[in-house]
Short mmCIF file of C-alpha atoms and ligand atoms in Angstrom, two decimals:
data_model
loop_
_atom_site.label_atom_id
_atom_site.label_comp_id
_atom_site.label_asym_id
_atom_site.label_seq_id
_atom_site.Cartn_x
_atom_site.Cartn_y
_atom_site.Cartn_z
CA MET A 1 104.01 28.51 102.89
CA LYS A 2 101.94 29.88 100.82
CA ASP A 3 103.09 29.69 97.47
CA ILE A 4 102.84 33.13 95.52
CA ASN A 5 100.74 31.64 92.75
CA ILE A 6 98.04 30.92 95.42
CA GLU A 7 98.19 33.42 97.08
CA GLU A 8 97.52 36.30 93.86
CA LYS A 9 94.53 33.52 93.24
CA GLU A 10 92.97 32.92 95.99
CA ARG A 11 92.43 37.53 96.02
CA GLU A 12 91.34 37.31 92.44
CA PHE A 13 88.82 34.84 93.61
CA GLN A 14 87.68 36.93 96.78
CA ALA A 15 87.64 40.09 94.40
CA LYS A 16 85.22 38.43 92.25
CA ILE A 17 82.90 37.26 94.85
CA ASP A 18 83.67 41.24 96.09
CA ALA A 19 82.37 42.40 92.29
CA ASP A 20 78.62 39.26 93.38
CA ILE A 21 80.53 37.78 90.05
CA LYS A 22 79.39 33.87 90.42
CA ILE A 23 82.06 31.42 90.04
CA GLU A 24 81.03 28.28 88.41
CA PRO A 25 82.36 24.79 88.54
CA ASN A 26 84.99 24.70 85.76
CA ASP A 27 86.99 28.21 87.85
CA TRP A 28 89.28 28.12 90.06
CA MET A 29 88.85 27.85 93.04
CA PRO A 30 90.36 27.90 96.69
CA ALA A 31 89.76 24.09 98.40
CA GLU A 32 87.99 25.24 101.49
CA TYR A 33 85.20 26.65 99.89
CA ARG A 34 85.13 23.76 97.31
CA LYS A 35 85.18 21.76 100.50
CA THR A 36 82.67 23.88 102.05
CA LEU A 37 79.75 24.45 99.43
CA ILE A 38 80.28 20.60 99.58
CA ARG A 39 79.50 20.08 102.86
CA GLN A 40 76.40 22.41 102.55
CA ILE A 41 75.08 21.02 99.03
CA SER A 42 75.06 17.50 99.75
CA GLN A 43 73.58 18.44 103.42
CA HIS A 44 70.81 20.25 101.85
CA ALA A 45 70.44 17.03 99.73
CA HIS A 46 70.57 14.31 102.17
CA SER A 47 67.64 16.53 103.94
CA GLU A 48 65.54 17.47 100.99
CA VAL A 49 65.55 13.23 100.73
CA VAL A 50 65.22 11.91 103.89
CA GLY A 51 62.08 15.09 104.77
CA MET A 52 60.69 12.34 102.57
CA LEU A 53 59.72 10.29 104.68
CA PRO A 54 57.67 12.27 107.92
CA GLU A 55 54.70 13.34 105.17
CA GLY A 56 55.47 9.71 102.64
CA ASN A 57 53.50 8.56 106.51
CA TRP A 58 51.01 10.16 105.69
CA ILE A 59 49.97 9.80 101.91
CA THR A 60 48.20 6.76 102.53
CA ARG A 61 46.20 8.72 105.18
CA ALA A 62 45.52 11.41 104.09
CA PRO A 63 41.46 12.92 104.89
CA ASN A 64 40.15 12.81 101.04
CA LEU A 65 41.62 13.13 97.16
CA ARG A 66 41.99 16.73 97.34
CA ARG A 67 44.62 16.65 99.93
CA LYS A 68 46.45 13.75 99.17
CA ALA A 69 47.01 14.23 95.81
CA VAL A 70 48.32 17.90 96.89
CA LEU A 71 51.00 15.47 99.60
CA LEU A 72 52.09 13.82 96.83
CA ALA A 73 52.73 15.83 94.71
CA LYS A 74 54.52 17.87 97.97
CA VAL A 75 56.92 14.82 98.67
CA GLN A 76 57.28 14.61 94.66
CA ASP A 77 58.58 18.60 93.90
CA GLU A 78 60.95 17.09 97.70
CA ALA A 79 62.61 14.61 95.51
CA GLY A 80 63.25 16.93 92.91
CA HIS A 81 64.40 19.22 95.01
CA GLY A 82 67.46 16.18 96.27
CA LEU A 83 67.98 16.47 92.96
CA TYR A 84 68.84 19.08 92.04
CA LEU A 85 70.94 19.68 95.33
CA TYR A 86 72.99 16.16 94.24
CA SER A 87 73.53 16.95 90.57
CA ALA A 88 75.30 20.85 92.06
CA ALA A 89 77.50 19.13 94.03
CA GLU A 90 78.10 17.26 91.64
CA THR A 91 79.83 19.53 89.31
CA LEU A 92 82.26 20.48 92.35
CA GLY A 93 83.72 16.51 92.15
CA SER A 94 81.07 15.03 94.69
CA ASP A 95 80.39 11.85 94.06
CA ARG A 96 77.35 11.32 94.65
CA GLU A 97 77.37 7.36 95.97
CA ALA A 98 79.27 8.25 97.86
CA SER A 99 78.30 10.98 100.22
CA ILE A 100 74.93 9.31 100.22
CA ASP A 101 76.86 6.68 102.03
CA ASP A 102 77.77 8.64 104.59
CA MET A 103 74.62 9.26 105.30
CA HIS A 104 73.47 6.55 105.57
CA ALA A 105 76.62 6.18 108.02
CA GLY A 106 76.19 8.65 109.96
CA ILE A 107 78.97 11.14 108.55
CA ALA A 108 77.08 13.41 106.63
CA LYS A 109 74.23 15.07 108.33
CA TYR A 110 70.40 16.77 107.64
CA SER A 111 68.37 18.25 108.64
CA SER A 112 67.40 17.63 112.60
CA ILE A 113 64.16 18.64 112.55
CA PHE A 114 63.13 15.28 110.01
CA ASN A 115 64.40 13.28 113.05
CA TYR A 116 61.08 14.53 114.93
CA PRO A 117 57.95 11.37 114.13
CA THR A 118 54.01 12.54 112.31
CA LEU A 119 51.86 11.84 115.00
CA SER A 120 48.67 13.10 113.10
CA TRP A 121 47.53 14.74 110.84
CA ALA A 122 47.94 17.98 111.55
CA ASP A 123 51.66 17.29 111.68
CA MET A 124 51.50 17.78 107.37
CA GLY A 125 49.53 21.04 107.86
CA MET A 126 53.01 22.23 110.46
CA ILE A 127 55.26 20.37 108.28
CA GLY A 128 54.51 22.12 105.57
CA TRP A 129 53.58 26.18 106.95
CA LEU A 130 56.21 25.83 109.53
CA VAL A 131 59.46 23.34 108.63
CA ASP A 132 59.20 24.45 105.14
CA GLY A 133 58.15 28.45 106.22
CA ALA A 134 61.89 28.16 107.97
CA ALA A 135 63.31 26.12 105.20
CA ILE A 136 62.39 28.61 102.62
CA SER A 137 64.11 31.69 104.68
CA ASN A 138 67.25 29.62 104.85
CA GLN A 139 66.18 29.45 101.09
CA VAL A 140 65.88 32.78 99.33
CA PRO A 141 68.96 33.88 100.41
CA LEU A 142 70.83 31.29 98.81
CA CYS A 143 69.26 32.55 95.66
CA ARG A 144 72.03 35.37 95.77
CA CYS A 145 74.50 32.57 97.20
CA SER A 146 78.52 32.99 94.91
CA TYR A 147 78.01 29.06 93.18
CA GLY A 148 76.13 29.43 89.83
CA PRO A 149 74.67 26.35 89.60
CA TYR A 150 73.58 26.11 93.87
CA ALA A 151 71.79 29.28 93.33
CA ARG A 152 70.04 28.55 90.40
CA ALA A 153 69.11 25.22 92.01
CA MET A 154 68.11 27.37 94.80
CA VAL A 155 66.09 29.07 92.63
CA ARG A 156 64.22 26.43 91.05
CA VAL A 157 63.54 24.91 94.04
CA CYS A 158 62.32 28.41 96.05
CA LYS A 159 59.36 28.61 93.08
CA GLU A 160 58.29 25.46 94.15
CA GLU A 161 58.14 25.88 97.72
CA SER A 162 55.98 28.80 97.65
CA PHE A 163 52.87 26.60 97.20
CA HIS A 164 54.56 23.71 99.73
CA GLN A 165 53.72 26.51 102.78
CA ARG A 166 50.27 27.89 101.56
CA GLN A 167 49.07 23.28 101.79
CA GLY A 168 50.38 23.44 104.95
CA TYR A 169 49.36 26.88 106.09
CA GLU A 170 45.52 25.85 104.37
CA ILE A 171 45.40 22.62 106.34
CA ALA A 172 46.42 23.96 109.89
CA THR A 173 44.05 26.78 109.14
CA THR A 174 41.60 24.72 107.64
CA LEU A 175 41.91 22.35 111.30
CA ALA A 176 41.84 25.71 113.53
CA ASN A 177 38.94 26.92 111.96
CA GLY A 178 36.87 22.62 112.34
CA THR A 179 35.49 21.03 115.35
CA PRO A 180 36.60 21.28 119.28
CA GLU A 181 38.28 18.17 118.56
CA GLN A 182 40.47 19.64 114.93
CA LYS A 183 41.34 22.33 117.49
CA ALA A 184 43.12 20.33 119.57
CA MET A 185 44.47 18.74 117.36
CA ALA A 186 46.00 21.63 115.58
CA GLN A 187 47.56 23.00 118.90
CA GLU A 188 48.89 19.76 120.05
CA SER A 189 51.12 19.73 116.84
CA PHE A 190 51.66 22.98 116.99
CA ASN A 191 52.95 22.55 119.76
CA ARG A 192 55.14 19.69 119.59
CA TRP A 193 56.36 21.93 115.89
CA TRP A 194 57.12 25.50 117.14
CA TRP A 195 60.61 24.72 118.97
CA PRO A 196 62.47 22.36 116.11
CA ALA A 197 61.41 24.76 113.50
CA LEU A 198 63.56 27.20 115.45
CA MET A 199 65.59 25.55 115.19
CA MET A 200 65.84 25.41 111.48
CA PHE A 201 67.88 27.72 112.16
CA GLY A 202 71.47 26.17 113.50
CA PRO A 203 72.77 28.05 116.47
CA THR A 204 72.89 30.74 117.52
CA ASP A 205 75.21 32.90 115.77
CA ALA A 206 77.68 33.54 117.97
CA ALA A 207 78.09 29.39 118.51
CA SER A 208 78.09 28.72 114.50
CA LYS A 209 81.73 27.88 113.73
CA HIS A 210 81.13 27.87 109.81
CA SER A 211 79.18 31.62 109.67
CA ALA A 212 82.12 33.82 108.97
CA LEU A 213 84.17 33.00 106.30
CA SER A 214 81.09 31.72 104.94
CA MET A 215 80.13 35.08 105.16
CA LYS A 216 83.44 35.90 103.72
CA TRP A 217 82.94 33.71 100.54
CA LYS A 218 78.24 34.70 100.19
CA ILE A 219 77.68 31.40 100.32
CA LYS A 220 75.82 33.04 103.27
CA ARG A 221 73.61 35.70 102.74
CA VAL A 222 72.16 36.19 106.76
CA SER A 223 72.96 35.15 109.45
CA ASN A 224 71.18 31.93 111.51
CA ASP A 225 69.58 34.98 114.41
CA GLU A 226 68.44 37.09 111.64
CA LEU A 227 66.67 34.58 110.16
CA ARG A 228 65.26 33.13 113.46
CA GLN A 229 63.91 36.24 114.22
CA GLN A 230 62.43 37.04 110.61
CA PHE A 231 60.83 34.03 110.67
CA VAL A 232 59.10 34.37 114.45
CA ASN A 233 57.92 37.73 113.18
CA VAL A 234 55.96 36.87 110.25
CA THR A 235 54.67 34.04 111.87
CA VAL A 236 53.68 34.55 115.12
CA PRO A 237 50.50 36.48 113.31
CA GLN A 238 49.88 33.76 110.99
CA ALA A 239 49.15 31.35 114.34
CA GLU A 240 47.43 34.75 116.30
CA LEU A 241 45.01 34.71 112.71
CA ILE A 242 44.04 31.46 113.50
CA GLY A 243 43.71 31.44 116.66
CA LEU A 244 46.99 29.26 117.38
CA THR A 245 49.46 30.63 120.96
CA ILE A 246 53.04 30.09 120.59
CA PRO A 247 53.71 27.44 123.59
CA ASP A 248 56.65 30.06 124.40
CA PRO A 249 55.46 32.80 127.48
CA GLU A 250 58.19 34.90 127.30
CA LEU A 251 56.79 35.58 123.39
CA ASN A 252 56.15 39.63 123.51
CA TRP A 253 56.15 41.97 120.23
CA ASN A 254 59.24 44.49 120.92
CA GLU A 255 58.05 48.19 120.88
CA GLU A 256 61.78 49.38 119.95
CA LYS A 257 63.39 45.84 117.85
CA GLN A 258 60.67 46.41 115.55
CA GLY A 259 60.16 42.53 116.58
CA TYR A 260 59.34 39.78 119.28
CA ASP A 261 60.91 38.57 122.14
CA PHE A 262 61.03 34.83 122.05
CA GLY A 263 61.74 31.88 125.00
CA THR A 264 65.06 30.43 124.74
CA ILE A 265 65.57 27.28 123.05
CA ASN A 266 66.66 24.37 124.29
CA TRP A 267 69.98 23.95 122.26
CA GLU A 268 70.39 20.33 124.30
CA GLU A 269 67.96 18.97 123.21
CA PHE A 270 68.89 19.87 119.08
CA ASN A 271 72.81 18.42 120.01
CA GLN A 272 71.35 15.72 121.54
CA VAL A 273 69.06 15.38 117.89
CA VAL A 274 71.95 15.90 115.67
CA GLN A 275 73.83 13.51 117.69
CA GLY A 276 71.33 11.21 116.11
CA ASN A 277 69.69 10.41 119.74
CA GLY A 278 66.56 12.28 118.30
CA PRO A 279 62.81 10.55 118.49
CA CYS A 280 63.41 9.06 114.47
CA ASN A 281 67.28 9.50 113.76
CA LYS A 282 67.33 5.87 113.91
CA GLU A 283 63.58 4.03 111.86
CA ARG A 284 65.04 7.15 109.36
CA LEU A 285 68.22 6.32 108.71
CA ASP A 286 67.31 2.59 108.26
CA ALA A 287 64.37 3.01 105.57
CA ARG A 288 67.18 5.97 103.75
CA ARG A 289 69.86 2.15 103.39
CA LYS A 290 66.77 -0.06 103.20
CA ALA A 291 65.71 1.96 99.95
CA LYS A 292 68.92 1.94 98.34
CA GLU A 293 69.65 -1.57 98.80
CA ASN A 294 65.86 -2.73 97.93
CA GLY A 295 67.72 -0.51 94.97
CA VAL A 296 70.05 -2.11 93.66
CA TRP A 297 68.65 -4.85 90.94
CA VAL A 298 66.47 -2.21 89.22
CA ARG A 299 69.97 -0.32 88.69
CA GLU A 300 71.98 -2.79 87.82
CA ALA A 301 69.56 -4.24 85.15
CA ALA A 302 68.51 -1.06 83.63
CA LEU A 303 72.69 -0.45 82.78
CA ALA A 304 72.39 -3.94 81.80
CA HIS A 305 69.56 -3.23 79.38
CA ALA A 306 71.47 0.03 78.43
CA GLU A 307 73.95 -2.16 77.15
CA LYS A 308 72.72 -4.78 75.37
CA ARG A 309 70.81 -2.30 73.64
CA LYS A 310 73.71 -0.28 72.79
CA ALA A 311 75.85 -3.94 71.33
CA LYS A 312 72.48 -4.69 69.52
CA MET A 313 72.23 -1.32 67.95
CA ALA A 314 75.71 -1.60 66.83
CA SER A 315 75.74 -4.71 65.79
CA MET B 1 80.13 0.11 93.88
CA SER B 2 80.77 3.71 92.35
CA SER B 3 81.26 2.18 88.66
CA ASN B 4 77.63 1.00 89.43
CA GLU B 5 76.66 4.15 88.86
CA TRP B 6 74.35 5.62 86.60
CA PRO B 7 75.96 8.18 83.55
CA LEU B 8 75.30 11.82 83.78
CA TRP B 9 73.16 13.45 81.52
CA GLU B 10 73.13 17.59 80.14
CA VAL B 11 69.28 18.23 80.38
CA PHE B 12 68.52 20.87 77.36
CA ILE B 13 64.06 22.36 77.95
CA ARG B 14 61.96 24.48 74.58
CA SER B 15 59.99 25.91 77.31
CA LYS B 16 57.62 27.04 74.39
CA GLN B 17 57.38 26.58 69.77
CA GLY B 18 59.61 28.70 68.33
CA LEU B 19 62.49 29.09 71.14
CA SER B 20 65.17 27.33 71.62
CA HIS B 21 66.03 24.33 74.12
CA LYS B 22 68.00 25.64 76.45
CA HIS B 23 69.87 23.74 80.13
CA VAL B 24 68.23 23.50 82.93
CA GLY B 25 70.12 20.92 85.02
CA SER B 26 71.34 17.34 85.17
CA LEU B 27 70.53 15.11 86.63
CA ARG B 28 71.72 10.50 86.19
CA ALA B 29 69.91 7.79 83.89
CA ALA B 30 71.04 4.41 82.40
CA ASP B 31 69.92 5.93 78.67
CA ALA B 32 68.95 8.78 77.44
CA GLU B 33 65.45 6.52 76.72
CA ASN B 34 65.28 7.10 80.77
CA ALA B 35 67.59 10.22 80.75
CA ILE B 36 63.98 11.68 78.94
CA ASN B 37 62.06 10.38 80.39
CA ASN B 38 63.80 10.99 84.43
CA ALA B 39 63.76 14.50 83.16
CA ARG B 40 60.37 14.79 82.00
CA ASP B 41 59.12 13.90 86.15
CA VAL B 42 61.90 16.76 87.56
CA TYR B 43 61.97 19.01 84.88
CA THR B 44 58.68 19.44 83.72
CA ARG B 45 56.87 18.91 86.59
CA ARG B 46 54.84 22.50 86.04
CA SER B 47 54.52 22.59 81.93
CA GLU B 48 57.78 24.47 81.44
CA GLY B 49 58.31 22.69 78.94
CA ILE B 50 56.82 21.04 75.45
CA SER B 51 60.71 19.36 73.78
CA ILE B 52 63.50 18.33 75.28
CA TRP B 53 66.80 17.42 75.05
CA VAL B 54 69.73 14.63 76.92
CA VAL B 55 73.57 14.42 76.34
CA GLU B 56 75.55 12.81 77.87
CA SER B 57 78.06 15.01 79.74
CA LYS B 58 81.06 13.42 79.22
CA LEU B 59 80.29 14.61 75.53
CA ILE B 60 80.50 18.49 76.23
CA SER B 61 83.36 19.86 75.45
CA ALA B 62 83.72 23.77 76.56
CA SER B 63 86.16 26.72 76.44
CA ASP B 64 89.10 26.91 79.41
CA PRO B 65 88.44 29.64 82.07
CA LYS B 66 91.03 29.87 82.11
CA GLU B 67 91.28 31.18 78.44
CA ALA B 68 89.04 33.29 78.19
CA ASP B 69 90.50 36.42 78.79
CA SER B 70 92.55 35.66 75.79
CA LEU B 71 89.24 34.15 73.69
CA PHE B 72 86.89 36.89 74.37
CA ASP B 73 88.94 40.42 75.21
CA PRO B 74 88.93 40.52 71.50
CA ALA B 75 85.67 41.30 71.23
CA ASP B 76 85.72 44.67 73.94
CA THR B 77 87.56 46.16 71.12
CA LYS B 78 86.19 45.71 68.09
CA ILE B 79 83.17 48.74 68.81
CA TYR B 80 83.06 49.16 65.25
CA ARG B 81 81.04 45.89 64.93
CA HIS B 82 77.95 47.54 66.56
CA PRO B 83 75.08 50.10 64.72
CA THR B 84 75.82 51.95 66.80
CA PHE B 85 79.61 53.06 65.81
CA TYR B 86 78.07 54.59 63.20
CA GLU B 87 77.32 58.38 62.52
CA VAL B 88 74.32 58.68 60.55
CA PRO B 89 72.99 62.31 59.67
CA ASP B 90 70.28 63.78 61.28
CA GLY B 91 66.68 63.05 59.46
CA VAL B 92 68.16 59.33 57.44
CA LEU B 93 65.10 56.94 58.04
CA HIS B 94 64.72 53.37 58.17
CA MET B 95 68.71 52.92 59.04
FE1 FE2 C 401 62.31 21.10 99.60
FE1 FE2 C 402 65.31 22.79 100.66
FE1 FE2 C 403 59.33 21.75 100.42
#
C-alpha cells in the first residue's frame, strides 16, 4: 500500500506537469519518472556518441576540403550533444561511467539507425538529410519536455542540428544534379536509408510500450506515428525536388488526410537490429569499447597530474 | 571504477562584454584548466562566449526546493516594494 504522503506528492507533481511547470533536479519526482528519464536521456546520449562512427568513416575520404571541414564540424557537434545529454542524465543521479558500461554490455540501447553501414559518399548526404532530419522531428517537441535540464539540452541540440540537415541535403542535391553515376549513387543510397529513417520514430503507437505514461508526464509530447507522418509529409517533396524516387510503391498523396499514405515498415528487420543483429551492431560496440579502453591511461594521467599540481600549490 | 571519474564542473559563460556570466551546463574534467578547455570546445563553438567560469559542482550550495514556499512566498505580499504600488498625482514629471 502506498502511503498517503506519496499519493499527495504524486498529485502535486502531476498538477505541476499539467500546469506546464518544469521539473528541476532537486524537486520531488516519482521514482518511475526518474527511471524513465534516465533511460531515455542516456539512450539519447549513447545515440549521439555512436552516431559519430558511421560518419567518422568518411572524414578522411571527403571529396574536397570544404566537405571535410563541414563533416568534421558536424561530427564534433554530435560529441557535444552526447555530452549535454550525459550531463542532463547525471542531474537525475545517473552514473555516467556505469551508463556507458551498460551500453557497451548491450544492456542499454542506442538508436538502431547507426547499425547500418556507410558504403558510399552519398550516405553522408542521406544521413544528414534523413537521419538528422528525423532526429530533429523527434527533438523539437523534446524542447518542451517537462524535465528542465533535458529540455534545455534539447534547445541547444536543435539549434545545432539544422546545419546538419542542410549540409546533408546539399550533398544529396549536388549528387542528384551531377553525372549519371553520381545520380545513381544518390538514388542507391536513398533507397538504403529511407526505410531505416522511418524506423527511427520507433514502433507504431499501438505497439509502443512506454508511450502512455511518457505522454501523461510530458516527457513525450507527440506520438511516434504522428511524428513519422510529419516526416514523410515534409521529406517526400524534398526528394521529388531533386529528382530522387521514394523506394515505396505504395506511397500516395491522400487528399482527405492531407498527408501521404505509405507502405508498411519491415518491423521484423527493426526488431532484429534492436536485438543486436543489424549489419554493424558488433562493429559499433567494439569501436566504442576500444575507445574507452584506449583512453583509460589518458584519464588516469590527467587526474594524477591534477593531484600533483594541487599538492604543489598546497606546499 | 567510478572513483576514476573526473569531477563534475558547472560552466558559466559571458556572451559579450557588459553581460554577466550565465550558467550553460556542466562537464567532467580533471582540473580547472582542463574544465575551461573542455568548456571552450563544448559550449563556445559558435561564438557563444568571450569568457568562461568553471566551478566544481560539489562546491555549490543550493536552497532546498522543499523550503521554496517559506523562503519566497513572503515577498509576494509585499507589493509596496514595487514602484507601481504608489499613487502619484497627475502632472508629476520625472518620477
Ligand atoms: Fe545530434
Ligand atoms: Fe540527436
Ligand atoms: Fe546531428
